[in-house]
Each structure stands twice: as C-alpha cells, then as structure tokens.
Amino acid sequence: MNSDLPDGYEISTDPARLDAALIHQWLSQDAYWAMGRTREKQDVAIESSLNYGVYDGASGAQVGYARLVTDRSTFAWLCDVYIAPAARGKGLGTALAAAVRDHLTTYGLRRVLLATADAHEVYAKVGFEPMAKPEKWMLLGEQ
C-alpha cells in the first residue's frame, strides 16, 4: 500500500495504530469541513469506517488520516482526508489518496465519491474527476 509514499513514511489500515485524540484535534480544530465536531461523534465515525493512517516511519507518529465509508461492494465515500501541517508539501496527500484508490480496486466498486473545496488537484492526480452529470445527484443535509 505504500508504493507512492515518500521515503520514510508508511500507510496502514490497522485501527489499533490510530491516534483518535490527535485525529479529533486535527479535524475539529483545523479542517473546515469538521470544525467543532465532538470527540464522541468522531469516535463513532472512526469505529464505523475503514480508516487509513499515515505514519512517520522513524518515530511511528501519525502524520495523516483518511476515512472511507463503504459497503465494500458498490459504493464508497472518501472523507476526512488530512495531513498534519508540518508534513504537508511532501506528496503525502496524493500518496494517501492513491493508496485508498488502490486498496479499493479489490472491492470492484461502482463509484467512489468525495467532496472538496480546495484540493481538487490532489484528487485529480489519482483519477478523481468532476461529476459529468451532477444534476442526477441529490443531497439531504448541508450543502
């Protein structure tokens, strides 16, 4: 899963390695889409999802995170993708998105969705593209 990662980093789906307190801090205090999210809500989200952690290989410290909501058969939603500020600019976000994409190929999903306000180029590098027919989609909840 780590072929596109810069040297010295690794990605794991092992839930025991996740630093839930750090993930909550990142998302609730620095991620525009999750500002103010409670720790309880974040913990439920982690427990109910397939999670990816990015780790510094030397120290073992977590430096990134992504969460995938999926039925592992037809659909997935990639969300809560976050790279710690000190680790940004090294290609970790693109490598994380690529690792998720590659991991999902084993499921044969029909579609994988995500929403972003500012990282379109990161996801485009690994094959995501704007919806060709957004008029087919509807939303219940926040815009």
Coordinates of C-alpha atoms in Angstrom, one line a residue:
M1 CA 0.0 0.0 0.0
N2 CA 3.0 2.3 0.4
S3 CA 4.5 2.4 -3.2
D4 CA 3.7 6.0 -3.9
L5 CA 4.8 7.3 -0.5
P6 CA 7.9 9.5 0.0
D7 CA 10.7 7.6 1.8
G8 CA 10.3 7.4 5.5
Y9 CA 6.5 7.2 5.6
E10 CA 4.0 4.4 5.7
I11 CA 0.3 3.9 5.4
S12 CA -1.7 1.4 7.5
T13 CA -5.4 0.4 7.9
D14 CA -4.7 -1.1 11.3
P15 CA -7.2 0.6 13.6
A16 CA -5.0 -0.1 16.7
R17 CA -2.4 2.4 15.3
L18 CA -4.8 5.3 15.0
D19 CA -4.4 8.2 17.4
A20 CA -8.0 9.1 17.9
A21 CA -7.3 12.1 20.1
L22 CA -4.9 13.5 17.5
I23 CA -7.4 12.9 14.7
H24 CA -10.1 14.6 16.6
Q25 CA -7.8 17.6 17.3
W26 CA -6.8 17.9 13.6
L27 CA -10.4 17.7 12.3
S28 CA -12.3 19.6 14.9
Q29 CA -9.8 22.5 15.1
D30 CA -8.2 22.7 11.6
A31 CA -10.4 21.1 9.0
Y32 CA -13.1 23.4 7.5
W33 CA -15.5 20.5 7.0
A34 CA -15.3 19.3 10.6
M35 CA -14.8 22.3 12.7
G36 CA -16.3 21.8 16.1
R37 CA -17.0 18.1 15.6
T38 CA -17.3 16.4 19.0
R39 CA -14.9 13.7 20.1
E40 CA -17.8 11.4 20.6
K41 CA -19.0 11.9 17.0
Q42 CA -15.5 11.5 15.7
D43 CA -15.0 8.2 17.6
V44 CA -18.3 6.8 16.2
A45 CA -17.2 7.9 12.7
I46 CA -13.8 6.1 13.1
E47 CA -15.5 2.9 14.5
S48 CA -18.0 2.8 11.6
S49 CA -15.4 3.4 8.8
L50 CA -12.4 1.9 7.1
N51 CA -9.5 4.1 8.3
Y52 CA -6.1 4.9 6.9
G53 CA -3.3 6.4 8.9
V54 CA -0.1 7.9 7.6
Y55 CA 2.9 7.4 9.9
D56 CA 6.4 8.7 10.1
G57 CA 8.5 5.5 9.7
A58 CA 11.2 6.7 12.1
S59 CA 9.2 7.8 15.0
G60 CA 5.9 6.0 14.3
A61 CA 4.0 9.2 14.9
Q62 CA 0.8 9.6 12.9
V63 CA 1.0 12.5 10.4
G64 CA -2.1 11.9 8.3
Y65 CA -5.5 10.3 8.2
A66 CA -8.3 9.4 5.8
R67 CA -11.7 7.7 6.4
L68 CA -13.7 5.7 4.0
V69 CA -17.4 5.0 4.4
T70 CA -18.2 2.0 2.2
D71 CA -20.3 -1.1 1.8
R72 CA -17.2 -2.8 0.2
S73 CA -19.4 -3.9 -2.7
T74 CA -20.8 -1.0 -4.7
F75 CA -20.1 2.4 -3.2
A76 CA -17.6 4.4 -1.1
W77 CA -17.2 7.9 0.1
L78 CA -13.7 9.2 0.9
C79 CA -13.7 11.8 3.6
D80 CA -11.8 13.4 6.5
V81 CA -8.5 13.3 4.5
Y82 CA -6.0 15.3 6.5
I83 CA -2.2 15.7 6.5
A84 CA -0.6 17.4 9.6
P85 CA 0.7 20.9 8.7
A86 CA 4.3 20.0 9.4
A87 CA 4.1 17.1 7.0
R88 CA 2.5 18.9 4.1
G89 CA 4.2 19.6 0.8
K90 CA 5.8 16.2 0.6
G91 CA 3.2 14.5 -1.5
L92 CA 1.6 12.6 1.4
G93 CA -1.9 13.7 0.5
T94 CA -1.6 12.4 -3.1
A95 CA 0.1 9.2 -1.9
L96 CA -2.7 8.7 0.7
A97 CA -5.4 9.2 -2.0
A98 CA -3.6 6.8 -4.3
A99 CA -3.3 4.2 -1.5
V100 CA -7.0 4.4 -0.9
R101 CA -7.8 4.1 -4.6
D102 CA -5.5 1.1 -5.0
H103 CA -7.0 -0.6 -1.9
L104 CA -10.5 -0.1 -3.2
T105 CA -9.8 -1.9 -6.5
T106 CA -10.2 -5.2 -4.7
Y107 CA -13.8 -4.4 -4.0
G108 CA -14.9 -3.7 -7.6
L109 CA -16.9 -0.6 -6.5
R110 CA -19.1 1.1 -9.0
R111 CA -18.3 4.6 -7.7
V112 CA -16.2 6.4 -5.1
L113 CA -17.2 9.9 -4.2
L114 CA -15.6 12.7 -2.3
A115 CA -16.2 16.4 -1.7
T116 CA -13.5 19.0 -1.5
A117 CA -13.5 22.8 -1.6
D118 CA -9.7 23.2 -2.1
A119 CA -7.9 20.1 -3.1
H120 CA -9.2 19.2 -6.5
E121 CA -5.7 18.9 -8.0
V122 CA -4.6 16.3 -5.3
Y123 CA -7.5 14.0 -6.2
A124 CA -7.3 14.6 -9.9
K125 CA -3.7 13.2 -9.8
V126 CA -5.1 9.8 -8.7
G127 CA -8.1 9.7 -11.1
F128 CA -10.9 11.6 -9.5
E129 CA -12.8 14.0 -11.8
P130 CA -15.8 16.3 -11.5
M131 CA -19.2 14.6 -12.0
A132 CA -20.2 14.6 -15.6
K133 CA -23.9 14.8 -14.6
P134 CA -24.2 16.5 -11.2
E135 CA -27.9 17.1 -11.9
K136 CA -28.5 13.4 -11.3
W137 CA -27.4 13.7 -7.7
M138 CA -29.4 15.0 -4.7
L139 CA -28.4 15.8 -1.2
L140 CA -30.1 15.7 2.1
G141 CA -28.2 17.8 4.6
E142 CA -25.6 20.5 4.4
Q143 CA -24.6 21.9 1.0

